[in-house]
Coordinates of C-alpha atoms and ligand atoms in Angstrom, one line a residue:
M304 CA 0.1 0.3 0.2
D305 CA 1.3 3.5 -1.3
A306 CA 2.5 5.6 2.4
F307 CA 0.2 8.7 0.6
A308 CA -2.7 7.0 -0.1
S309 CA -5.6 8.9 0.9
V310 CA -7.6 8.7 3.6
T311 CA -10.4 7.6 1.0
E312 CA -8.0 5.1 -0.6
L313 CA -7.2 3.4 2.7
S314 CA -10.6 3.0 3.9
I315 CA -11.7 1.0 0.0
A316 CA -8.8 -1.1 0.2
L317 CA -9.9 -2.0 3.8
A318 CA -13.6 -2.9 3.2
D319 CA -11.8 -5.0 0.1
K320 CA -10.1 -6.9 2.9
K321 CA -7.1 -5.6 -0.1
I322 CA -5.5 -5.3 3.6
S323 CA -5.9 -5.1 7.1
S324 CA -5.4 -2.9 9.6
R325 CA -3.1 -4.4 11.4
E326 CA -0.8 -4.7 8.4
L327 CA -1.5 -1.1 8.1
T328 CA -0.4 -0.1 11.2
D329 CA 2.8 -1.6 11.1
L330 CA 3.5 0.1 7.8
Y331 CA 3.2 3.1 9.0
L332 CA 5.3 2.0 12.5
D333 CA 8.0 1.3 10.3
R334 CA 8.4 4.6 8.5
I335 CA 8.0 6.2 11.8
T336 CA 10.5 3.8 12.9
K337 CA 13.0 4.7 10.1
I338 CA 12.1 8.3 8.7
D339 CA 11.7 9.6 12.2
P340 CA 15.1 10.0 13.4
S341 CA 15.8 12.8 10.8
L342 CA 12.8 14.3 11.0
N343 CA 11.7 14.5 15.1
S344 CA 8.3 14.3 14.2
H345 CA 7.4 11.9 16.8
L346 CA 6.9 12.2 20.3
T347 CA 6.0 9.1 21.6
V348 CA 4.8 6.2 19.6
A349 CA 1.8 4.3 20.9
A350 CA 3.2 1.2 19.2
D351 CA 1.5 -1.5 21.5
S352 CA -1.9 0.3 21.8
A353 CA -1.9 0.7 18.2
R354 CA -1.5 -3.0 17.2
V355 CA -4.3 -3.6 19.9
A356 CA -6.3 -1.5 18.1
A357 CA -5.7 -2.5 14.8
D358 CA -6.0 -6.2 15.5
A359 CA -9.5 -5.8 17.0
I360 CA -11.2 -3.8 14.3
D361 CA -9.7 -6.4 11.7
A362 CA -11.6 -9.5 14.6
R363 CA -15.2 -7.5 14.0
R364 CA -14.2 -6.9 9.8
A365 CA -13.9 -10.2 9.7
T366 CA -17.2 -10.8 11.1
G367 CA -18.5 -9.3 8.7
E368 CA -19.8 -5.5 11.0
K369 CA -19.8 -2.2 8.6
L370 CA -17.4 -0.1 9.5
H371 CA -16.9 3.0 9.7
A372 CA -15.3 5.0 7.2
L373 CA -11.9 5.5 9.6
A374 CA -12.1 2.3 11.2
G375 CA -8.9 0.6 11.1
I376 CA -7.0 3.9 9.1
P377 CA -4.0 5.2 11.7
F378 CA -3.7 9.0 12.6
G379 CA -1.6 11.1 14.7
V380 CA -2.0 13.9 17.3
K381 CA -0.4 16.4 18.3
D382 CA 1.2 16.7 21.9
A383 CA -1.1 19.3 23.7
I384 CA -4.7 16.9 22.7
T385 CA -5.0 14.4 25.8
T386 CA -4.5 11.3 24.5
A387 CA -6.0 8.1 27.0
G388 CA -3.0 5.8 28.7
V389 CA -1.0 7.7 26.2
R390 CA 1.7 10.5 27.4
A391 CA 0.6 13.4 26.6
T392 CA 3.7 16.5 27.3
G393 CA 2.3 19.4 25.0
A394 CA 6.6 19.3 24.5
A395 CA 6.8 20.6 28.0
K396 CA 8.9 19.2 30.3
I397 CA 6.7 20.1 32.8
L398 CA 4.2 17.9 32.0
D399 CA 7.1 15.2 30.8
N400 CA 5.8 11.7 32.6
Y401 CA 2.0 13.0 32.3
I402 CA -0.5 10.2 30.9
P403 CA -3.7 11.4 30.6
T404 CA -6.5 9.1 31.7
H405 CA -9.4 10.0 29.5
D406 CA -9.1 11.2 25.6
A407 CA -10.0 14.4 24.2
T408 CA -13.3 14.8 22.8
V409 CA -12.0 14.3 19.0
I410 CA -9.8 11.9 19.9
A411 CA -12.5 9.9 21.7
R412 CA -14.8 10.1 18.6
L413 CA -12.0 9.0 16.4
R414 CA -11.4 5.4 18.6
A415 CA -14.9 5.3 18.6
A416 CA -15.4 4.9 14.6
G417 CA -12.7 2.4 15.0
G418 CA -9.6 4.9 14.7
V419 CA -6.1 3.7 15.5
M420 CA -3.8 6.3 17.2
I421 CA -0.4 5.6 16.7
G422 CA 1.8 8.4 17.7
K423 CA 2.2 11.9 19.5
H424 CA 3.3 14.5 17.9
N425 CA 6.0 17.6 18.4
C426 CA 4.7 20.6 18.3
D427 CA 5.7 24.3 20.2
T428 CA 5.5 23.8 23.7
F429 CA 1.5 23.6 24.5
G430 CA 1.3 25.4 21.3
H431 CA 3.6 28.7 21.3
G432 CA 4.8 29.5 18.3
A433 CA 5.4 28.8 14.6
S434 CA 8.4 27.1 14.2
N435 CA 8.4 24.4 16.2
E436 CA 11.6 25.1 17.5
N437 CA 10.4 26.3 21.2
S438 CA 9.6 22.5 21.8
M439 CA 11.2 21.8 24.8
Y440 CA 12.2 18.2 22.7
G441 CA 14.1 19.9 20.1
P442 CA 12.3 21.0 16.4
A443 CA 10.2 19.1 14.0
N444 CA 12.9 18.8 11.0
N445 CA 10.9 20.0 7.8
P446 CA 10.8 16.4 5.6
W447 CA 11.6 18.7 2.1
D448 CA 15.2 19.8 3.4
V449 CA 16.5 18.8 7.2
S450 CA 17.5 22.2 8.2
R451 CA 14.4 24.2 7.7
V452 CA 11.8 23.9 10.5
A453 CA 8.6 22.3 9.5
G454 CA 6.1 25.3 10.8
G455 CA 4.3 25.5 13.9
S456 CA 3.7 25.0 16.3
S457 CA 1.7 21.7 15.1
G458 CA 5.2 21.0 13.4
G459 CA 5.2 17.4 14.4
S460 CA 1.7 17.2 12.8
G461 CA 2.1 19.0 9.4
A462 CA 5.6 17.0 8.8
A463 CA 4.8 13.5 9.6
V464 CA 1.7 13.7 7.7
A465 CA 3.8 15.1 4.5
A466 CA 6.1 12.2 5.0
G467 CA 3.4 9.7 5.1
L468 CA 3.8 8.3 8.6
Q469 CA 0.4 8.9 9.1
P470 CA -2.1 9.9 6.5
Y471 CA -4.2 12.2 8.3
A472 CA -3.8 14.0 12.4
I473 CA -5.5 16.1 14.8
G474 CA -3.4 19.5 15.8
E475 CA -4.4 22.3 17.7
D476 CA -4.5 26.2 15.6
T477 CA -5.0 29.5 18.0
G478 CA -3.2 31.9 15.4
G479 CA -1.6 29.6 12.7
S480 CA -0.5 26.2 13.9
V481 CA -2.3 23.9 11.4
R482 CA -1.8 26.4 8.4
A483 CA 1.9 27.1 8.9
P484 CA 3.0 23.6 9.2
A485 CA 0.7 22.8 6.0
A486 CA 2.0 25.2 4.1
F487 CA 5.8 25.1 5.4
C488 CA 5.2 20.9 4.8
G489 CA 3.6 20.9 2.0
V490 CA -0.3 19.0 3.6
S491 CA -4.0 20.4 3.7
G492 CA -4.9 21.7 7.3
L493 CA -7.8 22.9 8.4
K494 CA -8.4 25.2 11.3
V495 CA -12.2 25.2 12.0
S496 CA -13.3 28.1 13.3
Y497 CA -14.2 28.6 16.9
G498 CA -16.3 25.9 18.6
R499 CA -16.6 23.8 16.0
N500 CA -14.9 20.7 17.1
S501 CA -14.4 20.4 20.8
R502 CA -11.5 21.3 22.9
F503 CA -12.0 19.7 25.6
G504 CA -8.8 17.9 26.3
A505 CA -6.9 20.0 24.3
M506 CA -4.3 22.0 26.4
P507 CA -5.5 24.8 26.5
M508 CA -3.3 28.5 25.4
A509 CA -5.3 31.9 24.5
S510 CA -9.1 30.4 25.3
S511 CA -10.7 32.7 23.4
L512 CA -8.7 31.4 19.9
D513 CA -8.4 28.0 20.6
T514 CA -9.1 25.5 17.8
V515 CA -9.0 21.8 17.7
G516 CA -8.2 20.9 13.4
V517 CA -6.9 18.0 10.6
F518 CA -3.9 17.7 8.5
G519 CA -4.6 15.4 5.9
Q520 CA -3.1 14.9 2.1
T521 CA -6.2 16.2 0.7
V522 CA -9.1 18.7 1.4
A523 CA -11.1 15.7 0.8
D524 CA -9.6 13.7 3.7
I525 CA -10.1 16.5 6.0
A526 CA -13.8 16.3 5.0
L527 CA -14.4 12.8 6.1
V528 CA -12.2 13.2 9.2
M529 CA -14.3 16.1 10.4
Q530 CA -17.6 14.8 9.9
T531 CA -16.4 12.3 12.1
I532 CA -15.3 14.6 14.9
A533 CA -17.1 18.1 14.5
G534 CA -20.4 19.2 16.6
H535 CA -21.3 20.2 20.2
D536 CA -20.1 18.2 23.0
P537 CA -21.6 19.2 26.5
L538 CA -18.1 18.7 28.0
D539 CA -16.7 21.6 26.1
P540 CA -19.0 24.7 26.9
T541 CA -17.7 26.7 23.8
S542 CA -18.3 24.2 21.8
A543 CA -21.3 25.9 19.5
V544 CA -24.9 24.3 19.6
A545 CA -25.1 24.1 15.6
P546 CA -26.0 21.5 13.0
V547 CA -22.6 19.7 11.7
P548 CA -23.1 19.8 7.9
N549 CA -22.8 17.3 5.6
Y550 CA -18.7 18.2 4.1
T551 CA -18.6 15.4 2.1
H552 CA -21.6 16.6 0.0
A553 CA -20.5 20.3 0.1
L554 CA -17.5 19.6 -1.4
E555 CA -19.5 18.2 -4.7
K556 CA -21.3 21.6 -4.8
T557 CA -20.6 23.7 -8.6
V558 CA -18.1 26.4 -8.4
Q559 CA -19.9 28.7 -10.7
G560 CA -20.6 32.0 -8.9
L561 CA -18.4 31.1 -6.2
R562 CA -17.1 34.2 -5.3
I563 CA -13.9 34.5 -3.9
G564 CA -12.7 37.8 -1.8
V565 CA -9.1 38.4 -2.7
P566 CA -8.1 41.1 0.7
A567 CA -6.1 44.2 -0.6
E568 CA -4.2 43.7 2.3
F569 CA -3.1 40.6 2.0
F570 CA -0.8 41.3 -1.5
S571 CA 0.7 44.3 -0.5
D572 CA 3.9 45.2 -2.7
D573 CA 6.2 43.8 0.3
L574 CA 4.9 40.4 -0.6
D575 CA 7.6 37.5 -1.2
P576 CA 7.1 37.1 -5.8
A577 CA 7.3 33.5 -5.7
I578 CA 4.5 33.2 -3.2
R579 CA 2.4 36.3 -4.6
A580 CA 3.1 34.9 -8.2
S581 CA 1.6 31.4 -6.7
V582 CA -1.4 32.5 -5.0
E583 CA -2.0 34.5 -7.8
S584 CA -1.7 32.0 -10.4
A585 CA -3.7 29.7 -8.1
L586 CA -6.9 32.5 -8.5
E587 CA -6.5 32.1 -11.7
V588 CA -7.2 28.5 -11.7
F589 CA -11.0 29.8 -9.9
Q590 CA -11.4 31.9 -12.4
N591 CA -10.8 29.2 -15.1
A592 CA -13.3 27.0 -13.5
G593 CA -16.1 29.3 -12.4
A594 CA -15.8 31.4 -9.8
Q595 CA -15.7 35.1 -9.5
L596 CA -12.5 37.5 -8.3
I597 CA -13.8 40.0 -5.9
P598 CA -11.1 42.8 -4.4
V599 CA -12.2 43.6 -0.9
T600 CA -10.6 45.9 2.2
L601 CA -10.1 44.7 5.6
P602 CA -8.7 48.0 6.9
H603 CA -7.8 46.8 10.0
I604 CA -6.3 43.9 9.6
Q605 CA -3.1 45.8 10.3
Y606 CA -3.5 45.8 13.5
A607 CA -4.1 41.7 14.3
I608 CA -0.2 40.8 14.8
A609 CA -0.2 43.5 18.0
T610 CA -4.1 42.7 18.5
Y611 CA -2.9 39.1 18.9
Y612 CA 0.2 39.4 20.5
I613 CA -1.8 41.4 23.3
L614 CA -4.9 38.9 23.7
V615 CA -3.3 35.9 23.1
P616 CA -0.6 36.5 26.5
C617 CA -2.9 37.7 28.4
E618 CA -5.7 34.6 28.1
D619 CA -2.1 32.0 27.9
S620 CA -0.6 34.0 31.3
S621 CA -4.1 33.0 33.3
N622 CA -3.9 29.2 31.3
M623 CA 0.0 28.8 32.2
A624 CA -0.9 29.1 36.6
R625 CA -2.3 25.1 36.3
Y626 CA 1.3 24.0 36.0
D627 CA 3.5 23.4 39.1
G628 CA 5.6 20.5 39.0
I629 CA 4.3 19.2 42.1
R630 CA 3.0 15.9 40.5
Y631 CA 3.6 15.8 36.9
G632 CA 7.3 16.3 35.7
V633 CA 10.5 18.3 35.9
R634 CA 10.4 18.8 39.9
A635 CA 13.0 20.9 41.2
S636 CA 13.5 20.1 45.2
R637 CA 13.6 23.3 47.4
P638 CA 13.5 23.9 51.0
D639 CA 10.2 25.9 50.5
L640 CA 6.9 25.6 48.7
F641 CA 6.7 28.9 47.0
E642 CA 10.6 28.3 45.8
T643 CA 9.9 24.3 44.8
Y644 CA 7.2 25.9 42.2
A645 CA 9.3 29.0 41.3
A646 CA 12.2 26.4 40.4
S647 CA 10.0 23.7 38.7
R648 CA 8.4 26.3 36.6
T649 CA 12.1 27.8 35.7
E650 CA 13.4 24.3 34.8
G651 CA 10.0 22.8 33.3
L652 CA 8.4 25.7 31.0
P653 CA 10.9 27.3 27.9
N654 CA 11.3 31.1 27.5
E655 CA 8.5 31.5 25.3
V656 CA 5.9 30.7 27.7
K657 CA 7.9 32.7 30.2
R658 CA 8.0 35.7 28.3
R659 CA 4.5 35.4 27.6
I660 CA 3.5 34.9 31.0
M661 CA 5.5 37.8 31.6
I662 CA 3.8 40.4 28.7
G663 CA 0.3 39.4 29.7
T664 CA 1.2 39.6 33.6
F665 CA 1.9 43.3 32.9
A666 CA -0.8 44.1 30.0
L667 CA -3.6 43.1 32.6
S668 CA -1.7 44.9 35.7
H669 CA -4.0 48.0 37.5
G670 CA -2.8 51.0 35.0
Y671 CA -2.1 49.2 32.4
Y672 CA -5.0 47.3 31.6
E673 CA -6.8 49.7 29.6
A674 CA -3.4 50.5 27.5
Y675 CA -3.5 47.0 26.5
Y676 CA -5.5 44.2 26.9
L677 CA -9.5 46.9 26.7
R678 CA -7.5 48.5 23.8
A679 CA -6.5 44.8 21.8
Q680 CA -10.4 43.7 23.0
K681 CA -11.4 46.7 20.6
A682 CA -9.5 46.4 17.9
R683 CA -10.6 42.8 18.1
T684 CA -14.1 44.5 16.9
L685 CA -12.7 46.4 14.3
I686 CA -11.0 43.5 12.7
C687 CA -14.5 40.8 13.3
Q688 CA -16.1 44.0 11.8
D689 CA -13.9 44.5 8.9
F690 CA -14.5 40.2 8.1
A691 CA -18.1 40.3 8.8
N692 CA -18.1 43.4 6.1
A693 CA -16.4 41.7 3.4
F694 CA -18.3 38.7 4.0
E695 CA -21.2 40.2 2.5
K696 CA -20.1 40.4 -0.2
V697 CA -18.1 37.4 -1.2
D698 CA -18.1 33.5 0.5
V699 CA -14.2 33.1 0.3
M700 CA -11.4 35.2 0.8
I701 CA -8.6 33.8 -0.1
S702 CA -4.5 34.8 1.1
P703 CA -1.0 33.5 0.8
T704 CA -1.1 31.6 4.1
M705 CA 2.9 32.4 5.4
P706 CA 4.8 34.8 4.2
E707 CA 7.5 32.8 3.3
I708 CA 8.7 29.4 3.0
A709 CA 9.9 27.9 5.3
F710 CA 12.6 29.1 7.1
K711 CA 16.4 27.8 8.1
K712 CA 16.4 26.6 12.0
G713 CA 17.4 29.2 13.8
E714 CA 16.8 31.9 12.0
K715 CA 14.8 33.7 14.2
T716 CA 15.4 32.5 17.5
T717 CA 17.0 34.8 18.8
D718 CA 14.4 37.6 17.9
P719 CA 10.5 36.4 19.4
L720 CA 9.7 39.5 16.9
K721 CA 10.0 38.0 13.9
M722 CA 8.8 34.8 15.0
Y723 CA 5.5 36.6 15.6
L724 CA 5.4 38.1 11.9
A725 CA 5.1 34.9 10.7
D726 CA 1.7 35.1 11.7
V727 CA 0.7 37.9 9.8
F728 CA -1.4 36.3 7.5
T729 CA -3.1 33.7 9.6
G730 CA -4.0 35.5 13.0
S731 CA -6.6 37.5 11.7
A732 CA -8.8 34.8 11.1
S733 CA -8.2 33.2 14.4
L734 CA -8.6 36.5 15.8
A735 CA -12.8 36.5 14.6
G736 CA -13.0 33.0 15.0
L737 CA -12.9 31.8 11.4
S738 CA -12.6 28.9 9.3
A739 CA -9.5 28.5 7.8
L740 CA -7.9 26.1 5.2
S741 CA -4.1 25.9 4.2
V742 CA -3.6 24.5 0.7
P743 CA -0.6 23.1 -1.6
C744 CA -0.6 26.2 -4.5
G745 CA 2.8 25.7 -5.7
F746 CA 7.1 25.6 -4.6
S747 CA 9.8 28.3 -4.1
Q748 CA 13.3 27.1 -4.1
N749 CA 11.8 23.4 -3.6
M750 CA 9.9 24.5 -0.7
P751 CA 6.3 24.1 -0.4
I752 CA 4.1 27.3 -0.6
G753 CA 0.1 27.3 0.8
M754 CA -2.9 29.0 0.0
Q755 CA -5.1 30.1 2.4
I756 CA -9.0 30.5 2.1
I757 CA -11.0 31.8 5.0
A758 CA -14.6 31.5 5.0
P759 CA -17.3 32.4 7.8
R760 CA -18.1 31.0 10.9
L761 CA -18.6 27.5 10.8
A762 CA -18.6 27.5 7.6
E763 CA -16.3 25.1 7.5
D764 CA -18.1 23.8 4.6
I765 CA -17.9 26.4 2.2
A766 CA -13.7 26.8 2.8
L767 CA -13.4 22.5 2.3
H768 CA -15.6 23.1 -1.0
A769 CA -12.8 25.7 -1.8
G770 CA -10.6 23.8 -1.6
H771 CA -11.3 21.0 -3.3
I772 CA -12.2 22.5 -6.1
Y773 CA -8.6 24.0 -6.6
Q774 CA -7.2 20.2 -5.8
K775 CA -9.3 18.9 -8.9
N776 CA -7.9 21.9 -10.9
S777 CA -4.5 21.7 -9.5
D778 CA -1.7 18.8 -8.3
W779 CA 0.9 20.3 -6.4
H780 CA -1.2 18.1 -3.0
T781 CA 0.3 15.0 -4.8
R782 CA 3.7 16.2 -4.4
H783 CA 5.6 14.9 -1.6
P784 CA 8.8 14.9 -0.4
A785 CA 11.9 11.8 -1.1
V786 CA 12.5 11.1 2.3
Ligands
LIG671 N1 2.5 31.1 16.0 C1 1.4 31.8 17.4 C2 1.7 31.5 18.5 O1 2.8 31.7 18.5 C3 0.5 30.3 16.9 C4 0.2 29.2 17.9 C5 -0.8 28.5 17.3 O2 -2.0 28.7 17.1 N2 -0.9 27.7 18.8 O3 1.0 31.8 19.5

């Protein structure tokens, strides 16, 4: 079986008994053993429990039972998402030995469908970063060029899917963490709108922006996975009480009349020429297929990064307070309790987390709250309104996913502001709680380029439809790195 086969192809092969789930699981586990030492995309490989799950599915299939489309198909998960019985560190030493007793809701839904969880993916610690270099277990490397970053924060997930170590993966996106690795590694990645997928079991970073999303080889595969995991969850009070559309049906709608917004602000003069050329030719593909291109403006988008990097640290500084080093992970022994907390947090959390705790605490403190947090909230409202106005005229909006191709490791690690600017195209959709999909749309210097398709809140079906149209009319998503 081709390790880059789509979920649909794997599903058919399993149903036709051309391959068993056990054989498929072993195929991916072997690839992890051979390929992952150069990628560092996995923090934990759940080989034993995966084989048990695969055998159980094979036994059920042997009885003639009709199984779910995802049954017996392996997948991987960002390590900041809990998996019952399998270590979940969030790439932080402070949770180094944490073995959750419960599955995140999306994982529980995949397991109930017969999905086989085979590995936990490297990421920036608790999602803090855009390159995976803020992992306390070393960076995940880009399978197209291991001297370059995989993107972050769900870098291991992007690298693993791109390298054919799993057919799909579950990641998390607060400001670009699914889209950036998808773009840098040349796979498809969906950031769902706020509330679409349950966040129960996802380690929080910025609770008003965090979302759980999907990586796949194709948009059609993402649709299939979304059908299984999306929808209200009583365990997550922020999950939307809204019907889940039929995503696979949505893919097959006609492209005629699809209105694509092209925001002027996302195609400014300083945009990298190779990225501009790729995204502009993708826009032509849409036009030739029958879609309509409409210029739009998002006048407040210029404040998105500044707004994001106030609000996220504010929420973050409170979310990070839970890690005390007492029960799990690194625990520094000191004569008194306060010093024990302080020393454990010093050793167990990386610099970027500490930086955000300090920025957030400062921005929320008396005398500064109005100047920073309150103003950032107002700017967020203006950004939301910009999108709402534009979505009166268009169905989706298109931009580059990232301002550049995957950069060399170490290039931005000494300058946090440079790293923050990597989110220039992704952060705004997160502030507005929208759906946003990244699909491969070209190459520059042999590295993949990603295009972002933004759709309204809870309109993942529209983003997936547009992405699928593009993939029917292009072949960038069919190229794989030589690993
Ligand atoms: N790069 C962004 C940040 O560091 C996005 C992170 C994410 O989406 N988890 O905040």
